[in-house]
Coordinates of C-alpha atoms in Angstrom, one line a residue:
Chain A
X1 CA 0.0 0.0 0.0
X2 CA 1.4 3.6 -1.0
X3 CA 1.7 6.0 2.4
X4 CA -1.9 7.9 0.8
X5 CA -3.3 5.0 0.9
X6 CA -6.5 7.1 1.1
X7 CA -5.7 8.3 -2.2
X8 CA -5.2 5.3 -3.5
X9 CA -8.5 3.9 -2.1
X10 CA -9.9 6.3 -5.2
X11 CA -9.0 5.1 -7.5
X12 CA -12.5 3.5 -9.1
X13 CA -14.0 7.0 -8.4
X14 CA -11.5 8.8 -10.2
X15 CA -11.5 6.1 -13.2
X16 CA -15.5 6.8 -13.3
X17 CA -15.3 10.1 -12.9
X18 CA -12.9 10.7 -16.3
X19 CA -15.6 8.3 -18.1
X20 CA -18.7 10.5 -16.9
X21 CA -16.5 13.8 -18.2
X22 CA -16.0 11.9 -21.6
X23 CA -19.5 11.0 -21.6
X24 CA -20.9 14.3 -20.9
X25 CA -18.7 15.8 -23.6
X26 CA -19.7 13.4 -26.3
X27 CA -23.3 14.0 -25.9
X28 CA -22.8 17.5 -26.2
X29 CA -20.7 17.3 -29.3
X30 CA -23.0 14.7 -30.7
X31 CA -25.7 17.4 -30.4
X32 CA -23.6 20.2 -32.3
X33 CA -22.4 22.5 -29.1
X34 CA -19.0 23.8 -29.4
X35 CA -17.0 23.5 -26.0
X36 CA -15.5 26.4 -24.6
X37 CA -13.2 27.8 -21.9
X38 CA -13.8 31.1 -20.2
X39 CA -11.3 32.7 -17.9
X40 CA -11.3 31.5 -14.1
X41 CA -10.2 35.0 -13.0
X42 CA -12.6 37.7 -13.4
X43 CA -12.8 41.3 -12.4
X44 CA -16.5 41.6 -11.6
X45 CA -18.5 38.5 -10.6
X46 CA -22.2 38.9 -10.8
X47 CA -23.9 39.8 -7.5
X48 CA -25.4 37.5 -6.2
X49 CA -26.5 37.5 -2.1
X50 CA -25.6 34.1 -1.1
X51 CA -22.7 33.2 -3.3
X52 CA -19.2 34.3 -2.8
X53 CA -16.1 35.0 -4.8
X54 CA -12.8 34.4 -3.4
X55 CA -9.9 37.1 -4.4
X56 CA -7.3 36.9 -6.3
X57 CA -4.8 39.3 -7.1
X58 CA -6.7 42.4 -7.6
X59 CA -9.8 40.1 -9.1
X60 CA -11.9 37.2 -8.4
X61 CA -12.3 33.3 -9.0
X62 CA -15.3 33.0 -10.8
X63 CA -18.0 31.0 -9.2
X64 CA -19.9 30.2 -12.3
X65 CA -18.4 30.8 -16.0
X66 CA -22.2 32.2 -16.6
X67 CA -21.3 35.9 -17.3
X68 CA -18.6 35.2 -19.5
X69 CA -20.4 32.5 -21.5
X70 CA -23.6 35.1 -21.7
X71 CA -21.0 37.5 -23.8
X72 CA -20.4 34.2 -25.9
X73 CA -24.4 33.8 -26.6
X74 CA -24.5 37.5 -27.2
X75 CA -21.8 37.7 -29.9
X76 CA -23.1 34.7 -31.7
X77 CA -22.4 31.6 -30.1
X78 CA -25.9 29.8 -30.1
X79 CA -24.8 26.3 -28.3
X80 CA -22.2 26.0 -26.0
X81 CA -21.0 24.0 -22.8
X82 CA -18.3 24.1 -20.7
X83 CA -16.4 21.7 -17.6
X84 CA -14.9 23.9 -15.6
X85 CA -13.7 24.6 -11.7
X86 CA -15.5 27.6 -10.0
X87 CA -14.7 28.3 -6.4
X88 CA -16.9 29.4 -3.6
X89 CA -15.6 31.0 -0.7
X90 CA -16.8 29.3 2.7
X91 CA -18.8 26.3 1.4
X92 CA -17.8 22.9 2.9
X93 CA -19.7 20.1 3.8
X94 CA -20.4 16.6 2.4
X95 CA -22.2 18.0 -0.4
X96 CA -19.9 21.1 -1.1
X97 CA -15.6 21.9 -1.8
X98 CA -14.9 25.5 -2.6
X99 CA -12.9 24.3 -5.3
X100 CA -15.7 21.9 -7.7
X101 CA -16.4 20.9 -11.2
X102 CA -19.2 22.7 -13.0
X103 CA -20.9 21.8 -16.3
X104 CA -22.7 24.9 -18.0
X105 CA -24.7 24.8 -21.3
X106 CA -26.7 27.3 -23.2
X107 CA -29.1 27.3 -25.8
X108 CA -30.4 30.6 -27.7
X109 CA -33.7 30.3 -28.5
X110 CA -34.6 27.8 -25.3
X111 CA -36.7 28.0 -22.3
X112 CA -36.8 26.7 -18.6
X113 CA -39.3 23.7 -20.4
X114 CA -36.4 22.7 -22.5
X115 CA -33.6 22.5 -19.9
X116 CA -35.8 20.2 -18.2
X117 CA -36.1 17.7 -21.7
X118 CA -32.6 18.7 -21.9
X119 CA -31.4 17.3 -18.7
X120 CA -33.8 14.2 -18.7
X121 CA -31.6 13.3 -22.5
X122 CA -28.0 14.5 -20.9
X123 CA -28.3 12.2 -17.9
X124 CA -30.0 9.2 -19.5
X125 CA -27.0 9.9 -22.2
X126 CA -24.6 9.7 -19.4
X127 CA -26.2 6.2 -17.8
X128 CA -26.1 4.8 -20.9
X129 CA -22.6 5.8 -22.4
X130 CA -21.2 4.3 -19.0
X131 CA -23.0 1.5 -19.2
X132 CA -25.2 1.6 -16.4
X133 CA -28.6 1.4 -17.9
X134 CA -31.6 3.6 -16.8
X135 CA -31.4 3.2 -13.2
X136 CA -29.5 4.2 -10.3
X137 CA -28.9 2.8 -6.5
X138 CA -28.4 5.7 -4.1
X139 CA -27.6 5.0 -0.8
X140 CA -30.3 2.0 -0.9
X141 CA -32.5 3.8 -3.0
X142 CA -33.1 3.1 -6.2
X143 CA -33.8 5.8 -9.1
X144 CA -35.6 5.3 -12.5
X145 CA -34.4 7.4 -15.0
X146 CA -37.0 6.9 -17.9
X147 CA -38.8 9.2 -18.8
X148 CA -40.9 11.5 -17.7
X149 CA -39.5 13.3 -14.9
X150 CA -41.7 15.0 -12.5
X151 CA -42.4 18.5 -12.5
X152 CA -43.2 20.6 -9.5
X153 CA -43.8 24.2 -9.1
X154 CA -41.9 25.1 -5.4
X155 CA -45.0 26.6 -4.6
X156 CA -46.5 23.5 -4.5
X157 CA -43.6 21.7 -3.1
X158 CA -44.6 24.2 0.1
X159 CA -47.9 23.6 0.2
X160 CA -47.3 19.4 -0.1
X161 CA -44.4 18.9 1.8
X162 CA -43.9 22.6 4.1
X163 CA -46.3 23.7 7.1
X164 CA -46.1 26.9 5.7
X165 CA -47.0 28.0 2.3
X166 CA -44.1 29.6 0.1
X167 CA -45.7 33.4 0.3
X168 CA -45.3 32.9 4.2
X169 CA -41.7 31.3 4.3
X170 CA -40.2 34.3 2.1
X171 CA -42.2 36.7 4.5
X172 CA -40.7 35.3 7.5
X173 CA -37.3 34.9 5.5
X174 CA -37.6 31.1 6.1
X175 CA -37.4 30.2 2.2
X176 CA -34.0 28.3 2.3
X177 CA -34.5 27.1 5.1
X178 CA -37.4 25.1 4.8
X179 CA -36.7 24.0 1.8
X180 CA -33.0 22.4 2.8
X181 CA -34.9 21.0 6.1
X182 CA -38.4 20.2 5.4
X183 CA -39.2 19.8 1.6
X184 CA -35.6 18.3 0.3
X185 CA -35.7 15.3 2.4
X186 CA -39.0 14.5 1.8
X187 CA -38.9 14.9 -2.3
X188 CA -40.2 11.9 -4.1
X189 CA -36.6 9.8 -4.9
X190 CA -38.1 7.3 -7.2
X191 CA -37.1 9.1 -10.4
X192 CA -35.3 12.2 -10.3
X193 CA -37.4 15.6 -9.7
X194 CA -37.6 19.1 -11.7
X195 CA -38.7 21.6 -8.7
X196 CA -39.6 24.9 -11.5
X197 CA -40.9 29.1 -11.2
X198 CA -39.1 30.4 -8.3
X199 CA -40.0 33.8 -6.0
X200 CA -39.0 36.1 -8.5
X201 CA -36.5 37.8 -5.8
X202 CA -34.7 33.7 -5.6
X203 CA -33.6 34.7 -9.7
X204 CA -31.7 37.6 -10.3
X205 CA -30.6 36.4 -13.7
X206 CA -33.7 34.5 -14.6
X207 CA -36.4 35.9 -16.8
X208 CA -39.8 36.1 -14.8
X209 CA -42.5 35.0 -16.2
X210 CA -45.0 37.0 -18.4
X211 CA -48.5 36.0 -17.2
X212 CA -47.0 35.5 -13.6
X213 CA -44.3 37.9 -12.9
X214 CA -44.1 36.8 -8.8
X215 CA -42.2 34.0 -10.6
X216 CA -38.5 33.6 -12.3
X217 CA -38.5 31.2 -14.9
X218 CA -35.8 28.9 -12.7
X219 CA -35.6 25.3 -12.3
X220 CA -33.9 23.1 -10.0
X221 CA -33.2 19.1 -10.6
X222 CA -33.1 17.4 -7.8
X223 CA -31.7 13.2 -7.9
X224 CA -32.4 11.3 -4.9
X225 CA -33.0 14.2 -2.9
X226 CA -29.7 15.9 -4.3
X227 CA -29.8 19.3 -5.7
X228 CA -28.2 18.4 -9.2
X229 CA -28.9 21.7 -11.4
X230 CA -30.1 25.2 -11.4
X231 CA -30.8 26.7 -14.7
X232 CA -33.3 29.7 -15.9
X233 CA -34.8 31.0 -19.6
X234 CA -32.2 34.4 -19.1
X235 CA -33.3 37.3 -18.8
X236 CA -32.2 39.3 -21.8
X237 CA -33.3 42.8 -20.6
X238 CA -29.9 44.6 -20.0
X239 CA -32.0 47.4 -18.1
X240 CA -33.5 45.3 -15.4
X241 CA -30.4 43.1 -15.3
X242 CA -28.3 46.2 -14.5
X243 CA -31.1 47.0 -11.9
X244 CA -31.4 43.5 -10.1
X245 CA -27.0 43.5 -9.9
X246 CA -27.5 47.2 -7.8
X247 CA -30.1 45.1 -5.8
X248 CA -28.0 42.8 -4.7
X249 CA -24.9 44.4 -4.3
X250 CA -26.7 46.5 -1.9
X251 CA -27.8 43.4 -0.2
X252 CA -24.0 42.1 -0.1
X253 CA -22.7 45.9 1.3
X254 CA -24.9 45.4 3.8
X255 CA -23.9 42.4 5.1
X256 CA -20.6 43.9 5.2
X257 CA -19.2 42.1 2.0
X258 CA -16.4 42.4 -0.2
X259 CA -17.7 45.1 -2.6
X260 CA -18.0 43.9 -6.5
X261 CA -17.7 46.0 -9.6
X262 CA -20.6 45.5 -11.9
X263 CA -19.7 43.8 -14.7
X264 CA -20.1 46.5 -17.4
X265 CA -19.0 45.2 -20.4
X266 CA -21.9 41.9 -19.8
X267 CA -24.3 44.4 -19.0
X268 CA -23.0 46.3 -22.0
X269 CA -23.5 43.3 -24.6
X270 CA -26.6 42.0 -22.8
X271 CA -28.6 43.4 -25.6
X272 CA -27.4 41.2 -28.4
X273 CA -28.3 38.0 -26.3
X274 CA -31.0 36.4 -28.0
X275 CA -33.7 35.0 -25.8
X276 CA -31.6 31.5 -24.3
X277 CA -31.5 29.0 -22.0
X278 CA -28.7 28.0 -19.5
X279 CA -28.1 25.7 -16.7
X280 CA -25.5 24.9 -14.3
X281 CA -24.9 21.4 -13.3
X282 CA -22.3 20.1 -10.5
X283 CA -20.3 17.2 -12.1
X284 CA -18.9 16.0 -8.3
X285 CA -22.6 15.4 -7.7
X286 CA -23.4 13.4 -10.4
X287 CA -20.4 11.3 -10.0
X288 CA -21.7 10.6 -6.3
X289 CA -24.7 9.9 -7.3
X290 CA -23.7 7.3 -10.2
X291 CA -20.8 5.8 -7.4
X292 CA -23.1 5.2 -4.8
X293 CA -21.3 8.1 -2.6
X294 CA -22.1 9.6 0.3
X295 CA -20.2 12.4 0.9
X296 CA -18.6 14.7 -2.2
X297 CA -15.2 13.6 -0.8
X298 CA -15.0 10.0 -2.2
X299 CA -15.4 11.4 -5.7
X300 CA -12.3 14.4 -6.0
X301 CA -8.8 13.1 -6.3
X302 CA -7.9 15.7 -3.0
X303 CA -9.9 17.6 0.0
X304 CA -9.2 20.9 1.0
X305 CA -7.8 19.4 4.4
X306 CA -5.6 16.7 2.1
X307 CA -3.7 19.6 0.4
Chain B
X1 CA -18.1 34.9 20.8
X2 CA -17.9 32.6 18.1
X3 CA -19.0 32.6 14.7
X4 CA -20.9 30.1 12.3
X5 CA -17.7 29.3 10.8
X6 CA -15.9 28.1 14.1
X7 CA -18.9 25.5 14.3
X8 CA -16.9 22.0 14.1
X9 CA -17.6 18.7 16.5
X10 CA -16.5 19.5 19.9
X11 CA -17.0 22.6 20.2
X12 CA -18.4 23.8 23.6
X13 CA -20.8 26.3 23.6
X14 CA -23.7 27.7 26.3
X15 CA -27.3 28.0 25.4
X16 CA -29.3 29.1 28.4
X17 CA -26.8 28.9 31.1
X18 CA -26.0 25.2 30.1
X19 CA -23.1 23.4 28.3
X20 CA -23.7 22.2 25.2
X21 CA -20.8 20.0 23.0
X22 CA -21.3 19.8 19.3
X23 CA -21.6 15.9 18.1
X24 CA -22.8 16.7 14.5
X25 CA -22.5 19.8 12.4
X26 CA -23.4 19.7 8.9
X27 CA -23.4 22.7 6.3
X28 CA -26.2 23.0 4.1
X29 CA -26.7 25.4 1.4
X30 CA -29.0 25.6 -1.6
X31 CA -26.5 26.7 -4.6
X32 CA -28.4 30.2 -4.7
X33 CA -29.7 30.5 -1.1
X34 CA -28.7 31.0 2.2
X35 CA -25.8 29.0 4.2
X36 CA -27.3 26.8 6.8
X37 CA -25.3 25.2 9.4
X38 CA -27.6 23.0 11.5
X39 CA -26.2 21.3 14.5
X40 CA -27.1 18.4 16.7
X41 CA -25.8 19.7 20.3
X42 CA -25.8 17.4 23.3
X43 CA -26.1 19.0 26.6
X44 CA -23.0 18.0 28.8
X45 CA -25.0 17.6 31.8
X46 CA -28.4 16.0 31.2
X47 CA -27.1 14.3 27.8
X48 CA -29.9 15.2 26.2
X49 CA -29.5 15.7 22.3
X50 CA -31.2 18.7 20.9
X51 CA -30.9 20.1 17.1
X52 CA -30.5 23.7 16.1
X53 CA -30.1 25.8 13.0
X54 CA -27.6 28.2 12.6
X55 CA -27.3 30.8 9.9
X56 CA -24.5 33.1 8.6
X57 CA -23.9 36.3 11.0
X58 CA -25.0 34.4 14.1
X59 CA -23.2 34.4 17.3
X60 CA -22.9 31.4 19.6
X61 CA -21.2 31.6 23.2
X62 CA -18.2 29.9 24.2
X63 CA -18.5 27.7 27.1
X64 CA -15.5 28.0 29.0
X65 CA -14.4 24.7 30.6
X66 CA -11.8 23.8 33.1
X67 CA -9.6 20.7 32.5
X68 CA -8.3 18.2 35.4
X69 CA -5.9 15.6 34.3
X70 CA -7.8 12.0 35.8
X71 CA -7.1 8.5 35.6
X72 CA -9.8 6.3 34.7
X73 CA -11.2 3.7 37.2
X74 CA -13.6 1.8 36.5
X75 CA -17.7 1.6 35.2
X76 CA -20.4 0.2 37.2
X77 CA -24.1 0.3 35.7
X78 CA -24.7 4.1 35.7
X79 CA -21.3 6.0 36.4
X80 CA -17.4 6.3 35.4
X81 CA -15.2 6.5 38.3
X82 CA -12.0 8.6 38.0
X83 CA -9.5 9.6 40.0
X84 CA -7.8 13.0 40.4
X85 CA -3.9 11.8 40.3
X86 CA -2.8 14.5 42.6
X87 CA -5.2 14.6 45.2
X88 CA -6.7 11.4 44.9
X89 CA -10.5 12.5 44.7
X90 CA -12.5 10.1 43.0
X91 CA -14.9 11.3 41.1
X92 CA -18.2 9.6 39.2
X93 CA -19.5 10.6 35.8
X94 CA -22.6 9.5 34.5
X95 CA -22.7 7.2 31.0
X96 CA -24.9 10.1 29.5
X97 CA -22.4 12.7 29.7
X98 CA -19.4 10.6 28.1
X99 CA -20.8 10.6 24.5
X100 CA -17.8 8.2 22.5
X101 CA -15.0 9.3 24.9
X102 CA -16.1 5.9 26.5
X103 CA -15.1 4.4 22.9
X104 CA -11.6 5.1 23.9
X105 CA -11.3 3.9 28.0
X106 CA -9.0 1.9 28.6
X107 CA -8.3 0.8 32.4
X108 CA -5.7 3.2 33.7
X109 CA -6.1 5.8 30.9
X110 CA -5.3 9.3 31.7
X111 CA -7.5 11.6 30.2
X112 CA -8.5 15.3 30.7
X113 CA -12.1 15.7 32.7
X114 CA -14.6 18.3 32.0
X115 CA -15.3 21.1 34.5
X116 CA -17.9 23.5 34.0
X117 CA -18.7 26.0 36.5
X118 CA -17.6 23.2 39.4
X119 CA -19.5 20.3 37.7
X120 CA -17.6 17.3 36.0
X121 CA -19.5 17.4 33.0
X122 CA -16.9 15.3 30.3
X123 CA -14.0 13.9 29.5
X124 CA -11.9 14.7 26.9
X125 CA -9.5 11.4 25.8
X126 CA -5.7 11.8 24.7
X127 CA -6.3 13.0 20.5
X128 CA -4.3 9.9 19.3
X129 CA -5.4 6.4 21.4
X130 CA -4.0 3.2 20.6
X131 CA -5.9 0.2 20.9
X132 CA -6.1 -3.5 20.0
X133 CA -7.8 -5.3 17.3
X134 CA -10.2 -7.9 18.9
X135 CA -12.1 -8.8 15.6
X136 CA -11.8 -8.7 12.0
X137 CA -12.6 -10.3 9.0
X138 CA -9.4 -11.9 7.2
X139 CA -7.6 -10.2 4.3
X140 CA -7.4 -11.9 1.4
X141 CA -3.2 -11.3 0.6
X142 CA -3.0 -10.3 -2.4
X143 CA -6.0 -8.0 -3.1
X144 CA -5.1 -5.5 -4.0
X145 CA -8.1 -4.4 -6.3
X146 CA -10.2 -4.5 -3.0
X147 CA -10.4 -0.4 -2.0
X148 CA -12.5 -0.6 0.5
X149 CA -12.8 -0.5 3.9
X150 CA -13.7 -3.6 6.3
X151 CA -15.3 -3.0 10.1
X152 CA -12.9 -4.5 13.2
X153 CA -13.4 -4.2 16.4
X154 CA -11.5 -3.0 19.1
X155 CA -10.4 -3.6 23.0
X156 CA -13.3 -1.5 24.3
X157 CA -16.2 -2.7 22.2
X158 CA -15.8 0.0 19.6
X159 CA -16.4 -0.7 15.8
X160 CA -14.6 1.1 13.0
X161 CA -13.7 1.2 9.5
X162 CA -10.1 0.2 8.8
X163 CA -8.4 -0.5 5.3
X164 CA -8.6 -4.2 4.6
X165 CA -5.0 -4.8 5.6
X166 CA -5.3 -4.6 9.0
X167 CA -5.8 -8.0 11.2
X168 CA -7.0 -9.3 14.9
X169 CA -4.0 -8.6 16.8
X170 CA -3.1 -5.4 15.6
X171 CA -2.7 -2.3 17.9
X172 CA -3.9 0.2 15.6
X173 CA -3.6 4.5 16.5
X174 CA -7.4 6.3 16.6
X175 CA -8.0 9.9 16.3
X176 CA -10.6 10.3 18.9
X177 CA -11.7 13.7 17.4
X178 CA -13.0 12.2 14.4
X179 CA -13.0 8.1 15.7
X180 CA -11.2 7.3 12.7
X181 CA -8.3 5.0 11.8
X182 CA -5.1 6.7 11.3
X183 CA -2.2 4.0 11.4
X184 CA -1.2 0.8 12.4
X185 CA 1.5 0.7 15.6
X186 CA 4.5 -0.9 15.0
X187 CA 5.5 -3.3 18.3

């Protein structure tokens, strides 16, 4: 046994993870999106009030490639993915590293519905191309991946699984938290779960929706109780997207934050974004879930604490 | 005061005049909402086990806790007897209030009790314990394809996860912040 034996021990997680990276870029290619790579160091990450950049040099790691990739879409780019690190200052737990893998795609002329389809194809794709077949055993549960998925608005994920209804959990500034204590856990696990239309304050860069603006076009897939994904339809309106950053940046100030720029030349090229889609996925997740893991530690080659 | 981001196991905090001891933290955080960091807390005097919710920007108050260095005794159906090696006080401590320092007690082990304002409340064990192997599967020599990890147990009735090389017999090092394996003692 080598002295990191620990390491060692990883060895089938880090073989499965290259062959879900492979697999994941070969269905994208397959479906005509062009891979890029977008800087990791950033001047001006966008706003957001629960999400954190960590500094570097004058700068910042980015914590999503999402602004950069927007410029991409906005300059002519129609489909595009990405695998990339983002960082995260402060989040650690068995479901979070600072440091973790992202997978980002965007289509221009999509919607919230079509992630959904989107994601229900990408991670059947996935099973398949690693030759696990169209279920998955998590942590004795087992997961059938044909489909359809379910769809649930989180307003009625409060009202089935909350003793409060969502108007009354984002008055009393509950909304997170009953969701991660009370409506997570209790999700239905026997296929994986779309939760869709957010508060429109819980999407700063979603569009909201035109016959229901109290809502963001956002959705959220959840896998065996795991939040997988967060995607929106964007919102393409440079105005209102310049007008939600000052929002939250006022939010962050207050809290005594490290003060962002705003990102002016996004907000500047914002206008030549044709109505898209995007959506975020976190690749060590998935590789938990296909591995059976528990915790987000058996999947990356090192921990923070192993460094 | 401390903040959310000293939470950890073991840390010793008051809620309501009473000493509480961390036994599970676990940070939860919806990728676009808030940070949660919910606890399970157990109080050091009653044992009793409650769960609390802690969010970004909240305080919590250190419990401040005096340290005698002790030898342990003995157990009878309730309590932990321990002596104080200078003056020779004994002192009882009931199984509640040990939480899985009594994974770790060996006859004759010194180990750090717990004061808290006059009232043994604890016992801290050394960080690193050694301990024997009293049961384990057999390693197949030679499998080396076989990652994972295989349960023994140990002198004091405690069960862990070990990689599969270790055998009955071996004294093997704990980390009794964690409970885990760290290394098999050479002899």
């Amino acid at each position: 046994m080598p002295i990191n034996w620990r390491l060692a021990s990883r060895r089938k997680a880090l073989v499965a993870r290259a062959a879900i990276l492979q697999a994941i870029r070969e269905f994208f290619i397959d479906q005509g999106y062009l891979e890029v790579e977008t800087p990791h160091r950033i001047p001006a990450p966008a706003p957001e009030s629960h999400i954190d950049a960590i500094p570097a040099d004058g700068w910042f790691l980015h914590t999503s490639p999402e602004l950069c990739m927007k410029r991409l879409l906005a300059a002519g780019y129609p489909r595009i993915f990405q695998i990339c690190r983002c960082w995260r200052e402060g989040e650690r737990g068995k479901l979070h590293v600072p440091e973790f893998t992202l997978l980002e795609w965007y289509c221009a002329g999509g919607d919230y519905h079509g992630l959904m389809d989107h994601c229900e194809a990408l991670i059947q794709s996935v099973a398949r191309r690693t030759g696990r077949g169209d279920t998955l055993a998590y942590q004795g549960q087992e997961i059938d991946l044909a489909s359809p998925w379910p769809r649930i608005a989180v307003e009625e994920a409060f009202s089935r699984y909350a003793q409060v209804s969502m108007a009354k959990a984002l008055e009393r500034d509950q909304f997170d938290e009953i969701l991660v204590r009370d409506i997570e856990p209790q999700l239905p696990v026997e296929k994986p779960i779309f939760l869709y239309d957010y508060p429109a304050a819980r999407g700063s860069l979603a569009r909201l929706r035109e016959d229901d603006p109290s809502v963001a076009e956002r959705v959220e897939l959840y896998i065996a109780g795991l939040e997988l994904a967060n995607g929106f339809s964007e919102l393409t309106d440079a105005k209102e997207q310049h007008a939600r950053f000052l929002r939250e940046e006022t939010y962050r100030r207050s809290l005594g934050k490290r003060p962002y720029y705003l990102p002016d030349k996004f907000l500047a090229e914002l206008q030549d974004m044709p109505p898209s889609a995007g959506i975020a996925l976190g690749v060590d997740r998935l590789v938990m879930l296909f591995l059976d893991a528990a915790s987000i530690d058996e999947v990356i080659a090192f921990t923070p604490e192993e460094l | 005061m401390y903040t959310v981001s000293d939470l950890r196991k073991r840390l010793t905090i008051v809620i309501n005049s009473q000493p509480y001891i961390v036994i599970a933290f676990e940070f939860a955080k919806p990728g676009k909402g808030q940070a949660l960091y919910r606890t399970r807390l157990r109080n050091m005097v009653s044992g009793a086990i409650i769960d609390k919710t802690y969010r970004s920007g909240d305080t919590l108050e250190p419990a401040h806790l005096d340290q005698r260095n002790m030898q342990y005794l003995y157990k009878d159906d309730d309590n932990y007897y321990f002596m104080d090696n200078e003056t020779y006080d004994q002192i009882a401590i009931g199984a509640g209030a040990l939480g899985d320092a009594k994974n770790y007690l060996m006859d004759n082990l010194t180990v750090d009790i717990l004061f808290f304002r006059e009232q043994a409340i604890g016992v801290n064990p050394p960080t690193f314990v050694n301990l024997r192997v009293t049961e384990a599967a057999p390693w197949a020599k030679g499998d080396t394809s076989s990652a994972d990890f295989k349960p023994v147990t140990v002198e004091t009735g405690y069960e862990l996860r070990v990689p599969p090389f270790v055998v009955e017999g071996d004294l093997i090092q704990i980390d009794t912040r964690t409970g885990e394996y760290v290394t098999r003692v050479k002899e």
